[in-house]
XYZ file of C-alpha atoms in Angstrom:
774
model
C -0.147 0.014 0.070
C 1.598 3.324 -1.013
C 1.763 6.080 1.408
C -0.037 9.304 0.889
C 3.358 11.071 0.110
C 4.269 8.445 -2.553
C 0.937 8.722 -4.198
C 1.237 12.449 -4.256
C 4.680 12.172 -5.684
C 3.494 9.622 -8.257
C 0.590 11.858 -9.204
C 2.903 14.691 -9.603
C 5.331 12.847 -11.737
C 2.623 11.595 -14.072
C 1.207 15.150 -14.304
C 4.534 16.456 -15.320
C 5.263 13.658 -17.699
C 1.872 14.328 -19.595
C 2.527 18.076 -19.765
C 6.289 17.360 -21.143
C 4.741 15.030 -23.542
C 3.038 18.077 -25.386
C 6.248 19.976 -25.702
C 7.856 20.182 -29.251
C 10.963 18.351 -29.762
C 14.088 20.450 -29.735
C 15.630 21.321 -33.034
C 18.643 19.188 -34.204
C 21.922 20.756 -33.128
C 23.524 21.996 -36.228
C 26.936 20.489 -34.842
C 25.485 16.974 -34.843
C 27.448 16.094 -37.998
C 30.195 18.721 -37.752
C 33.729 17.159 -38.075
C 36.270 19.858 -38.086
C 37.108 19.337 -34.411
C 34.376 17.048 -32.958
C 35.009 13.502 -33.419
C 38.929 13.795 -33.696
C 41.237 12.041 -31.051
C 42.673 15.185 -29.609
C 45.240 14.408 -27.053
C 43.971 15.687 -23.430
C 44.389 19.284 -22.742
C 45.815 18.648 -19.405
C 47.998 15.577 -20.236
C 51.408 17.415 -20.062
C 50.489 19.038 -16.727
C 49.687 15.505 -15.303
C 52.659 13.761 -16.697
C 54.957 16.320 -15.609
C 53.624 16.515 -11.987
C 52.450 20.239 -12.470
C 48.743 19.289 -12.010
C 47.831 20.305 -8.620
C 45.519 18.150 -6.700
C 43.229 19.040 -3.830
C 46.095 18.719 -1.020
C 48.809 20.074 -3.248
C 48.120 23.563 -2.933
C 50.764 25.488 -0.837
C 49.345 27.514 2.068
C 51.395 29.241 4.622
C 50.919 27.776 8.213
C 49.361 24.453 6.962
C 48.651 21.769 9.601
C 47.765 18.170 9.156
C 44.675 16.352 10.349
C 44.254 12.606 11.037
C 40.665 11.179 11.736
C 39.820 8.778 14.558
C 37.000 6.235 13.888
C 34.446 4.701 15.964
C 34.831 1.062 16.702
C 31.166 0.199 17.370
C 28.020 0.463 14.937
C 25.647 2.155 17.294
C 25.675 3.794 20.863
C 27.274 6.628 22.532
C 30.618 7.507 23.669
C 30.854 7.110 27.397
C 34.412 8.333 28.008
C 37.067 10.298 26.050
C 40.691 10.629 26.971
C 42.572 13.032 24.889
C 45.187 14.110 27.124
C 47.948 11.893 26.015
C 47.427 12.790 22.416
C 47.504 16.520 23.327
C 50.587 16.273 25.271
C 52.509 15.126 22.072
C 54.747 17.963 21.122
C 53.504 19.322 17.736
C 50.052 18.413 18.196
C 47.693 21.447 18.107
C 44.268 20.056 19.137
C 42.263 16.931 19.576
C 38.876 17.899 18.171
C 35.969 15.830 19.405
C 32.256 16.523 19.988
C 33.169 18.138 23.110
C 35.210 21.048 21.582
C 34.319 20.923 17.907
C 32.748 24.287 16.296
C 29.014 24.137 16.136
C 27.639 22.855 12.774
C 24.180 22.630 11.660
C 23.035 19.257 10.309
C 24.093 18.693 6.696
C 21.234 18.523 3.959
C 21.033 15.763 1.363
C 20.382 16.608 -2.027
C 16.977 16.053 -3.414
C 14.497 16.997 -6.431
C 13.670 20.245 -4.365
C 17.113 21.202 -3.560
C 19.744 19.425 -5.895
C 22.820 21.541 -4.738
C 22.153 20.725 -1.005
C 25.538 19.135 -1.096
C 25.506 16.333 1.203
C 25.458 12.564 1.024
C 23.929 12.168 4.372
C 22.163 13.984 7.108
C 23.926 12.674 9.974
C 25.447 15.440 12.240
C 29.193 15.785 12.050
C 30.741 15.551 15.349
C 28.047 17.302 17.467
C 27.211 14.911 20.059
C 28.265 11.409 21.757
C 25.817 9.495 19.410
C 27.296 6.681 17.143
C 25.624 5.918 13.694
C 27.973 3.511 12.242
C 31.252 1.651 12.813
C 33.812 3.994 11.246
C 32.120 7.099 11.959
C 34.740 9.996 12.417
C 34.669 10.664 16.515
C 37.962 12.663 16.592
C 40.355 14.625 14.747
C 44.015 15.127 15.490
C 45.584 18.310 14.160
C 49.333 18.539 14.299
C 52.286 20.356 12.554
C 53.135 17.103 10.484
C 51.196 14.082 9.171
C 53.363 11.656 11.155
C 52.784 13.404 14.498
C 49.127 13.555 13.894
C 48.943 9.900 13.118
C 50.947 8.973 15.992
C 48.703 10.960 18.330
C 45.479 9.617 16.905
C 46.463 6.087 18.095
C 46.733 7.675 21.731
C 43.142 9.034 21.848
C 41.265 6.797 24.329
C 37.419 6.119 23.795
C 34.895 3.842 25.705
C 31.545 3.381 24.423
C 28.089 2.360 25.735
C 26.963 0.124 22.824
C 23.497 -0.490 21.631
C 22.041 -3.193 19.486
C 22.457 -2.625 15.872
C 20.936 -3.770 12.630
C 23.846 -5.210 10.495
C 22.759 -7.999 8.291
C 20.430 -7.420 5.295
C 19.312 -11.054 5.506
C 18.385 -10.876 9.083
C 16.657 -7.544 8.604
C 14.490 -8.229 5.609
C 11.239 -8.725 7.436
C 11.306 -4.872 8.312
C 12.032 -3.882 4.731
C 10.035 -0.845 3.536
C 9.034 0.633 0.189
C 11.145 3.931 -0.519
C 8.956 6.909 -1.836
C 11.175 7.063 -4.983
C 13.975 5.344 -6.970
C 15.735 8.339 -8.105
C 12.724 10.087 -9.785
C 10.652 7.376 -10.528
C 8.338 4.890 -8.589
C 9.713 1.951 -6.886
C 6.884 -0.214 -8.317
C 5.613 -0.905 -11.824
C 2.705 -3.081 -12.810
C 1.942 -3.673 -16.568
C -0.470 -6.390 -17.294
C -0.392 -9.317 -14.779
C 3.193 -10.708 -14.544
C 2.467 -13.213 -11.825
C -0.367 -14.797 -13.724
C 1.555 -14.866 -16.967
C 4.535 -16.493 -15.168
C 2.484 -19.193 -13.990
C 1.274 -20.381 -17.396
C 4.554 -19.418 -19.487
C 5.805 -22.682 -21.336
C 9.380 -21.813 -20.279
C 10.497 -20.026 -16.771
C 13.656 -18.819 -15.200
C 13.091 -17.718 -11.735
C 16.236 -17.393 -9.692
C 17.720 -15.081 -6.988
C 21.029 -13.081 -7.438
C 23.031 -11.302 -5.000
C 25.604 -8.615 -5.361
C 27.812 -7.557 -2.304
C 28.707 -4.087 -0.892
C 31.726 -2.409 -2.950
C 33.990 0.410 -1.726
C 34.999 3.566 -3.326
C 38.780 3.254 -4.386
C 39.903 6.273 -6.417
C 43.533 6.666 -6.934
C 43.091 9.981 -4.896
C 41.626 9.701 -1.716
C 38.780 12.005 -0.660
C 41.019 15.110 0.595
C 40.650 18.523 1.336
C 42.580 21.825 2.643
C 40.451 24.327 4.496
C 41.651 27.925 5.458
C 39.467 30.586 7.102
C 40.128 34.281 5.735
C 38.973 36.038 8.824
C 35.695 34.884 10.639
C 33.425 34.707 7.876
C 35.416 33.792 4.532
C 36.223 30.059 3.998
C 38.501 28.688 1.197
C 38.515 25.254 0.428
C 40.517 22.969 -2.106
C 38.546 19.699 -2.265
C 38.532 16.728 -4.438
C 34.905 16.843 -5.312
C 32.481 16.266 -8.317
C 30.565 19.282 -7.289
C 32.190 22.391 -6.016
C 28.660 24.140 -5.762
C 27.490 21.262 -3.654
C 30.390 21.385 -1.317
C 29.861 25.218 -1.068
C 26.193 25.072 -0.284
C 26.838 22.490 2.342
C 29.538 24.206 4.045
C 27.631 27.464 3.971
C 24.612 25.700 5.608
C 26.657 24.008 8.271
C 28.753 27.047 9.404
C 25.915 29.486 9.115
C 27.420 31.546 5.983
C 26.221 32.698 2.749
C 27.123 30.637 -0.270
C 29.269 33.433 -1.661
C 31.332 33.293 1.746
C 32.723 29.837 0.766
C 34.789 29.351 -2.237
C 35.613 25.818 -3.194
C 38.166 25.258 -5.804
C 38.973 21.836 -7.568
C 41.408 22.115 -10.288
C 42.017 18.283 -10.770
C 40.420 15.227 -9.398
C 42.427 11.950 -9.119
C 39.223 9.878 -9.909
C 35.759 9.968 -8.358
C 33.357 7.349 -9.914
C 30.448 8.848 -7.943
C 32.145 8.769 -4.497
C 32.651 12.593 -4.730
C 29.329 13.740 -6.059
C 28.525 15.288 -2.902
C 30.363 15.815 0.524
C 31.128 13.483 3.101
C 32.024 14.342 6.595
C 35.727 14.922 6.019
C 35.088 18.165 4.300
C 33.281 20.031 7.112
C 35.662 18.233 9.746
C 38.769 20.068 7.882
C 36.804 23.282 8.036
C 36.002 22.816 11.715
C 39.424 21.848 12.361
C 40.619 24.888 10.802
C 38.287 27.077 12.621
C 39.402 25.354 15.866
C 43.090 25.932 15.570
C 43.160 29.010 13.559
C 45.301 27.739 10.823
C 44.927 25.956 7.383
C 44.050 22.235 7.832
C 45.046 19.741 5.239
C 42.770 16.381 5.805
C 43.411 13.644 3.397
C 41.516 10.432 4.345
C 43.551 7.041 4.536
C 42.679 4.295 2.188
C 40.959 2.589 5.235
C 39.428 5.978 6.154
C 37.743 6.267 2.633
C 35.985 2.967 3.089
C 34.804 3.794 6.512
C 33.476 7.369 5.891
C 32.686 7.184 2.308
C 29.737 5.222 1.025
C 29.793 2.832 -1.740
C 27.435 0.593 -3.715
C 24.609 -1.093 -1.768
C 24.774 -4.985 -1.498
C 21.492 -6.344 -2.990
C 19.369 -9.465 -3.081
C 17.269 -9.544 -6.237
C 14.805 -11.995 -7.812
C 14.427 -11.983 -11.640
C 11.583 -14.206 -13.190
C 11.169 -14.462 -16.661
C 8.475 -16.406 -18.600
C 8.691 -16.955 -22.346
C 7.030 -18.917 -25.182
C 8.794 -21.806 -26.727
C 10.062 -19.654 -29.617
C 11.818 -17.239 -26.982
C 9.136 -14.324 -26.829
C 8.962 -12.800 -23.221
C 5.356 -13.039 -21.948
C 6.380 -11.972 -18.100
C 9.057 -10.240 -16.345
C 9.447 -9.787 -12.766
C 12.058 -7.955 -10.962
C 12.047 -7.401 -7.213
C 14.576 -6.941 -4.464
C 16.187 -5.454 -1.544
C 18.967 -2.860 -0.930
C 19.962 -0.972 1.990
C 19.129 2.175 3.656
C 20.506 3.826 6.912
C 18.602 5.119 9.875
C 18.809 8.826 8.954
C 18.640 8.570 5.047
C 16.884 6.708 2.219
C 18.677 6.432 -1.228
C 17.315 3.555 -3.228
C 19.737 2.537 -5.982
C 17.979 1.809 -9.327
C 18.906 -1.794 -9.961
C 15.414 -2.398 -11.651
C 15.970 0.341 -14.237
C 17.565 -1.961 -16.849
C 14.592 -4.286 -16.695
C 12.022 -1.234 -17.223
C 13.556 -0.340 -20.391
C 15.616 -3.029 -22.405
C 12.887 -5.707 -23.231
C 9.384 -5.975 -24.591
C 6.882 -7.970 -22.609
C 3.245 -7.536 -22.202
C 3.389 -8.319 -18.374
C 5.873 -6.525 -16.053
C 6.282 -6.431 -12.626
C 9.102 -4.373 -10.483
C 9.126 -3.684 -6.861
C 12.271 -2.388 -4.809
C 12.434 -2.393 -1.134
C 15.089 -0.959 1.220
C 16.281 -2.304 4.504
C 17.389 -0.176 7.416
C 20.981 -1.125 8.459
C 23.367 0.809 10.795
C 26.127 1.174 8.429
C 27.720 3.965 6.436
C 25.075 5.485 3.976
C 25.178 3.893 0.459
C 25.880 6.164 -2.307
C 26.782 6.754 -5.921
C 29.132 4.489 -7.539
C 29.754 4.106 -11.189
C 26.335 3.597 -12.771
C 24.686 2.955 -9.206
C 21.757 0.443 -9.546
C 22.175 -0.243 -13.158
C 25.264 -2.336 -12.508
C 24.205 -4.789 -9.994
C 20.715 -4.644 -11.493
C 22.052 -5.812 -15.071
C 24.139 -8.640 -13.434
C 20.682 -10.190 -12.123
C 18.901 -9.277 -15.426
C 21.329 -10.474 -18.006
C 22.280 -13.599 -16.174
C 18.442 -14.324 -15.983
C 18.433 -13.796 -19.831
C 21.243 -16.186 -20.403
C 19.518 -18.809 -18.130
C 16.419 -18.373 -20.004
C 18.268 -18.927 -23.311
C 19.845 -22.007 -21.931
C 16.365 -23.452 -21.062
C 15.042 -22.744 -24.419
C 18.190 -23.954 -26.298
C 18.451 -20.694 -28.067
C 21.327 -18.426 -28.751
C 21.438 -15.797 -26.040
C 21.982 -13.222 -28.604
C 18.892 -14.302 -30.752
C 16.888 -14.390 -27.474
C 17.639 -10.798 -26.965
C 17.088 -9.653 -30.565
C 13.686 -11.626 -30.410
C 12.595 -9.226 -27.520
C 13.814 -5.881 -28.957
C 10.970 -3.356 -28.253
C 9.673 -0.711 -30.598
C 8.923 1.480 -27.809
C 9.840 1.944 -24.127
C 8.346 -1.212 -22.469
C 7.078 0.693 -19.280
C 6.760 4.330 -20.235
C 5.511 3.698 -23.842
C 7.480 6.693 -24.986
C 9.532 6.461 -28.413
C 13.252 6.079 -28.162
C 15.161 9.064 -29.269
C 17.695 6.686 -30.848
C 18.165 3.036 -30.137
C 20.918 1.166 -32.266
C 21.206 -1.935 -30.121
C 20.740 -4.308 -32.919
C 23.432 -2.958 -34.988
C 25.747 -2.891 -31.693
C 25.184 -6.651 -31.420
C 25.713 -7.298 -34.976
C 28.917 -5.327 -35.141
C 30.534 -7.036 -31.817
C 29.263 -10.460 -32.831
C 30.936 -10.289 -36.263
C 34.242 -8.695 -34.737
C 34.234 -11.317 -32.068
C 33.402 -14.291 -34.251
C 30.403 -15.247 -32.406
C 29.169 -18.740 -32.769
C 25.469 -19.072 -32.423
C 25.793 -22.733 -32.107
C 28.031 -23.081 -29.120
C 29.190 -26.503 -27.620
C 27.282 -27.698 -24.339
C 28.732 -25.858 -21.057
C 31.583 -27.415 -19.783
C 32.745 -29.185 -22.705
C 35.174 -27.105 -24.488
C 38.817 -27.123 -23.433
C 42.505 -26.172 -24.133
C 44.712 -28.395 -22.118
C 43.856 -27.760 -18.350
C 41.749 -24.701 -19.136
C 37.963 -24.790 -19.606
C 36.804 -22.364 -22.098
C 33.568 -20.172 -22.379
C 32.030 -17.382 -24.076
C 29.193 -15.113 -22.733
C 27.205 -12.099 -23.708
C 25.273 -9.156 -21.836
C 23.548 -5.969 -22.905
C 24.875 -2.678 -21.712
C 22.406 0.122 -20.896
C 22.666 3.476 -19.315
C 19.926 6.253 -19.171
C 20.456 9.867 -20.653
C 20.002 12.645 -18.165
C 20.887 16.478 -18.258
C 21.688 18.215 -15.360
C 21.661 22.303 -14.522
C 24.768 23.869 -15.803
C 25.593 27.557 -16.225
C 28.479 28.611 -18.237
C 29.897 32.026 -19.234
C 31.362 32.407 -22.825
C 33.714 35.148 -23.703
C 34.883 36.092 -27.390
C 37.723 38.672 -27.020
C 38.990 41.130 -29.633
C 42.036 38.977 -30.744
C 39.681 36.228 -31.727
C 39.867 33.826 -28.571
C 36.988 32.076 -26.998
C 36.691 31.264 -23.323
C 34.201 29.232 -21.496
C 34.133 29.232 -17.737
C 31.878 27.020 -15.354
C 32.246 25.577 -11.690
C 31.705 22.025 -13.256
C 34.810 19.772 -12.682
C 37.073 17.773 -14.897
C 37.633 14.545 -13.036
C 39.632 12.820 -15.329
C 37.219 11.761 -18.063
C 38.452 14.091 -20.678
C 35.469 16.565 -20.410
C 38.029 19.717 -20.422
C 39.441 18.236 -23.998
C 36.063 17.487 -25.523
C 34.579 20.805 -24.624
C 37.663 22.681 -25.946
C 37.031 20.754 -29.299
C 33.266 21.701 -28.715
C 34.194 25.442 -28.479
C 36.485 25.547 -31.235
C 33.650 23.733 -33.469
C 30.797 25.958 -32.001
C 32.392 29.194 -32.441
C 34.516 28.419 -35.493
C 37.967 29.179 -34.036
C 41.223 27.316 -34.198
C 41.550 24.740 -31.401
C 44.394 26.627 -29.712
C 42.179 29.697 -29.616
C 39.359 27.912 -27.604
C 39.722 27.689 -23.585
C 37.685 25.856 -21.114
C 37.960 27.094 -17.537
C 36.339 24.891 -14.617
C 36.333 23.883 -10.969
C 35.862 27.135 -9.180
C 32.791 28.326 -7.374
C 33.913 31.766 -8.353
C 32.889 30.721 -11.720
C 29.016 30.201 -12.997
C 27.142 27.487 -11.042
C 26.629 24.097 -12.048
C 25.391 21.006 -10.457
C 27.502 17.949 -9.862
C 29.514 16.170 -12.705
C 28.102 12.827 -12.564
C 25.477 10.440 -14.074
C 27.515 10.818 -17.414
C 25.689 13.971 -18.089
C 28.530 16.517 -17.982
C 29.567 16.433 -21.700
C 25.748 17.076 -22.860
C 24.717 19.437 -20.038
C 27.846 21.749 -20.382
C 27.529 21.294 -24.270
C 23.819 22.448 -24.171
C 24.814 25.547 -21.851
C 27.533 26.375 -24.510
C 24.985 26.299 -27.134
C 22.511 28.455 -25.420
C 25.412 30.974 -24.708
C 26.696 30.760 -28.542
C 22.888 31.886 -29.453
C 23.090 34.867 -27.198
C 26.475 35.852 -28.465
C 25.084 35.580 -31.961
C 22.664 38.305 -31.118
C 25.145 40.711 -29.357
C 27.553 40.299 -32.331
C 24.833 41.065 -34.730
C 23.901 44.068 -32.662
C 27.440 45.309 -32.799
C 27.249 45.096 -36.605
C 24.077 46.894 -36.707
C 25.795 49.913 -35.035
C 28.339 50.147 -37.576
C 27.503 51.751 -40.709
C 30.383 50.016 -42.457
C 29.424 46.444 -41.515
C 28.528 44.121 -44.317
C 25.977 42.679 -41.805
C 24.089 45.785 -41.017
C 20.377 45.160 -41.705
C 20.790 41.389 -41.937
C 18.105 39.527 -39.690
C 19.157 37.010 -37.063
C 17.726 33.896 -38.696
C 20.169 34.684 -41.614
C 23.504 34.704 -39.568
C 25.734 32.158 -37.884
C 28.835 31.751 -36.068
C 31.288 30.314 -38.333
C 35.128 30.579 -39.386
C 36.034 32.630 -36.536
C 33.315 35.235 -36.972
C 29.731 36.058 -37.886
C 28.505 35.090 -41.491
C 25.209 35.104 -43.620
C 23.770 31.771 -44.216
C 22.379 33.009 -47.696
C 25.824 34.435 -48.979
C 28.382 32.213 -46.877
C 31.335 34.394 -47.847
C 29.768 37.403 -46.449
C 30.560 38.321 -42.878
C 32.991 39.521 -40.225
C 35.605 38.047 -37.973
C 35.368 38.532 -34.211
C 38.434 40.700 -34.438
C 36.699 43.043 -36.977
C 33.366 43.214 -34.860
C 34.954 43.912 -31.679
C 37.661 46.139 -33.314
C 34.933 48.444 -34.971
C 32.865 48.602 -31.642
C 35.867 49.298 -29.432
C 34.967 46.583 -27.041
C 37.683 44.121 -25.551
C 35.381 41.254 -25.557
C 31.627 40.325 -25.704
C 30.358 37.788 -23.326
C 27.058 36.128 -22.312
C 25.865 33.132 -19.836
C 24.159 30.179 -21.014
C 22.183 27.427 -19.010
C 20.794 24.060 -20.103
C 17.103 24.937 -21.157
C 14.350 23.770 -18.760
C 12.956 21.770 -21.731
C 16.138 19.632 -22.113
C 16.187 18.800 -18.373
C 13.032 17.042 -18.733
C 13.254 15.723 -22.274
C 13.890 12.102 -20.856
C 10.129 12.358 -19.624
C 8.989 12.722 -23.176
C 11.584 10.238 -25.034
C 13.108 7.189 -23.969
C 16.832 7.903 -24.028
C 19.741 5.887 -23.204
C 23.068 4.716 -24.353
C 23.294 0.961 -25.330
C 26.060 -1.652 -25.759
C 26.730 -5.429 -26.616
C 29.414 -7.170 -24.526
C 31.163 -10.114 -25.699
C 33.569 -12.012 -23.308
C 35.761 -15.112 -23.443
C 37.073 -16.576 -20.322
C 39.094 -19.716 -19.372
C 38.858 -21.360 -15.992
C 41.526 -23.800 -14.756
C 40.002 -27.342 -14.416
C 41.639 -27.984 -11.156
C 42.543 -24.537 -9.475
C 39.171 -23.012 -10.744
C 41.129 -19.759 -11.444
C 39.071 -17.434 -13.735
C 40.939 -15.461 -16.480
C 39.396 -13.008 -18.820
C 41.082 -13.704 -22.061
C 38.966 -11.610 -24.512
C 36.528 -8.685 -24.086
C 34.880 -7.000 -27.034
C 32.178 -4.293 -26.899
C 30.143 -2.119 -29.354
C 28.331 0.761 -28.239
C 25.655 3.189 -29.304
C 26.636 6.082 -27.468
C 25.406 8.742 -30.023
C 27.953 11.141 -31.530
C 31.456 10.559 -30.148
C 33.192 13.614 -29.390
C 36.776 12.191 -29.134
C 37.221 8.484 -29.824
C 40.431 8.495 -27.702
C 38.923 9.797 -24.442
C 35.718 7.723 -25.047
C 37.603 4.796 -25.316
C 39.314 5.348 -22.291
C 36.175 5.731 -20.400
C 34.584 2.456 -21.993
C 37.915 0.429 -21.015
C 37.947 1.858 -17.429
C 34.253 0.961 -16.897
C 34.767 -2.583 -18.254
C 37.864 -3.088 -15.965
C 35.717 -2.130 -12.825
C 32.912 -4.476 -14.221
C 35.507 -7.297 -14.268
C 36.455 -6.510 -10.774
C 32.936 -6.514 -9.612
C 32.413 -9.955 -11.438
C 35.707 -11.727 -10.018
C 36.975 -9.976 -6.731
C 35.468 -6.933 -5.374
C 33.668 -7.432 -2.126
C 33.497 -5.446 1.060
C 33.283 -7.878 4.051
C 31.564 -6.768 7.161
C 31.548 -8.515 10.582
C 27.792 -8.691 10.975
C 28.238 -8.835 15.037
C 30.006 -5.600 15.140
C 29.694 -3.803 11.718
C 33.366 -3.661 11.357
C 34.838 -3.571 7.903
C 37.101 -6.540 7.402
C 38.432 -5.239 4.152
C 39.742 -1.853 4.731
C 42.758 -1.772 2.556
C 43.524 -2.779 -1.199
C 45.474 -5.894 0.574
C 42.038 -7.346 1.439
C 39.653 -5.493 -0.865
C 40.968 -6.560 -4.238
C 40.607 -4.624 -7.676
C 41.882 -5.497 -10.942
C 45.347 -4.978 -12.087
C 46.804 -4.891 -15.579
C 47.591 -8.726 -15.245
C 43.900 -9.380 -14.513
C 42.594 -7.768 -17.785
C 43.104 -8.775 -21.528
C 43.507 -6.187 -24.260
C 40.155 -4.685 -25.177
C 38.329 -4.087 -28.349
C 35.894 -1.343 -28.384
C 33.797 -0.184 -31.195
C 31.489 2.861 -31.607
C 28.501 3.073 -34.016
C 28.921 6.799 -33.797
C 25.298 7.562 -34.800
C 24.220 11.311 -33.576
C 21.114 11.181 -31.334
C 18.578 13.581 -33.160
C 17.553 15.507 -29.920
C 20.447 15.537 -27.588
C 23.037 18.490 -27.766
C 25.807 17.764 -30.545
C 24.020 14.459 -30.809
C 25.901 12.800 -27.664
C 24.726 10.342 -25.254
C 26.413 8.903 -22.171
C 29.895 7.434 -22.442
C 31.295 7.182 -18.878
C 29.201 4.675 -17.115
C 27.457 2.615 -19.591
C 30.368 0.085 -20.133
C 30.358 -1.137 -16.679
C 26.743 -2.246 -16.901
C 26.404 -5.944 -18.106
C 30.063 -6.510 -17.752
C 29.714 -8.764 -14.600
C 26.930 -10.733 -16.421
C 29.063 -11.260 -19.538
C 31.832 -12.636 -17.539
C 29.248 -14.826 -15.310
C 27.756 -16.149 -18.312
C 31.159 -16.987 -19.896
C 32.225 -18.685 -16.649
C 28.815 -20.793 -16.995
C 29.631 -21.797 -20.547
C 33.034 -22.731 -19.467
C 32.078 -24.716 -16.366
C 28.506 -25.556 -16.416
C 28.178 -23.993 -12.820
C 26.118 -20.972 -12.712
C 27.384 -18.254 -10.121
C 24.547 -16.055 -9.054
C 26.370 -14.495 -5.861
C 29.222 -12.039 -6.732
C 32.217 -12.295 -6.985
C 32.885 -15.540 -8.930
C 35.678 -16.877 -6.542
C 37.365 -20.254 -6.734
C 35.154 -21.892 -4.161
C 32.032 -21.025 -5.903
C 33.372 -23.190 -8.839
C 34.393 -26.200 -6.886
């Protein structure tokens, strides 16, 4: 039974979707097929800075009087601090302070981002060091500030703490009876009912009905969560932070310290990996600011590798049921996807593991339901393709199981169930070239529809198997504002607070600027990562390229009008009297559409006016922000994997991995390939090794370092073959679609399906370790 709140939200979303459905489609971007700069493999604009060590990350900014901070973590999951002894730590020469709830500056409770406050800036609403309460094992309970990092680390070990422990909810399995239905899954209902899936499943000639589990996964970016905080007087705060959202951190700190946003400046020049873990602020950021206020000097706080795993939330563990019913010729008649993820006492964030089944395959009967289980753990949060990644493991494994029962090629099963419209929303696809992606990848891979029986193909001591899976990631656009400036010497500069976290955004936007304004590549410049620049939302959800691109397009339209006005004021201008609809930005100036050779360069237009520059702000149009309610928009891919499994030791090796993608227009094939390969590597890690293990008696993390929590290294992965269809989407800015996250989706299933083909053993509980294949 839905709550009144959930029903009201559903009704509101349905009304908005109806209204959006009447909006006209946006005009196609004229740059969809432009190829002078877009589509070329330009090297990264920041590459030289990075390889020469000149790129400055969060804690590498020199500030006079710098101090160093180390966090002390709780060792219980729930309860209160009953005793604190900081005397030994405070007596160490060089220690400036030991901050606890007893002496920490007063901070308001952080606010989590929502539909109604998208830049709230925190991942959790748990108060930060304001009371003796303990919310999870690993929560920050003290911060030691010293002259050196070594002293701070030493003194942190001297802090004595005793607790009054309370019973804690620590096991998803044990707490499932208390599960609840969340109000929303991202912006959609947690429940979908089309037809009668239960009845259709009961009479289906062929059925696959299984449960799948994925473990908790931790964030392990190369650069940990790290900050420098420095107070400039009592009410001006400067923060260098490794974040995906400088404005989010700015608004979070302003709220917590009772400041106006403009009193907080957040700078993020470079980010050493993020993968969703830095979309919003965790407690380390306000702790650095509070410690800096306490000692009256700048504070550098970088979480340790174990500290990241304790303070920063990762991907929720899941238990999922996928039931598929089909006719004897492989047409789906019923699809059911239900399951459990976690939430915490304070916050609910339901990860969208049922999204793939809502959009990938046609069926007249669909039932989807997500539930959440309250646990006393660190808040789960964004991690590369959150939700879609564990959900695709379950769905794509189930499709493989159904194909095996049918005796049907798993590629053919997917093609027989390709929808002509979105299966749950009923909207049309803006573009969907999944068939073409499968055809391309299957041909390149040498896929054989008539594969041998599972467990029968060998090369010496190795069992050989191949598997496939579909990749899917939805399109979204986020609020972004940029400022574009054309100078009298013909340069174009675009600035925004949106960040570059290593994905190549600065490079592709430099290409875009050159293409949009018709200037040489070396005359285009992209500035980013500073809240003194125009506001943007977090860089995440594979939305930065299209969102920033849409804002640049909007600014270019405004600049076209401003330049035309300059021409109208100049009696000598060849553009005087020309209408706006008959001019465009091209070849470093403003030119007529009907007489392409007639126009003036930026230098001529600004020189004649006596202006040093002309500038305009541009934002993502409101119609673009809701376009995915009118149209089903996503990137798609086809994964093909070959593994070998040692017959005696059961060691699994991924020998080949090949994928083809429909990601719309590819802005830069070099940076795009890098993103795709990175996602596949993370997916292989999910399939074969990544698992955060918790002691369910204490809530203690038993895999705090990379010595226990394993991630792939070069020896664990093969050479990758990646292909792009490079088909522009007709409604997206520049024809682009998501690239950064789609490739991790389906990867674990492709590996698992290949392992089944090699061994005849179906592993439904990740990771696939040797003990599960014995």
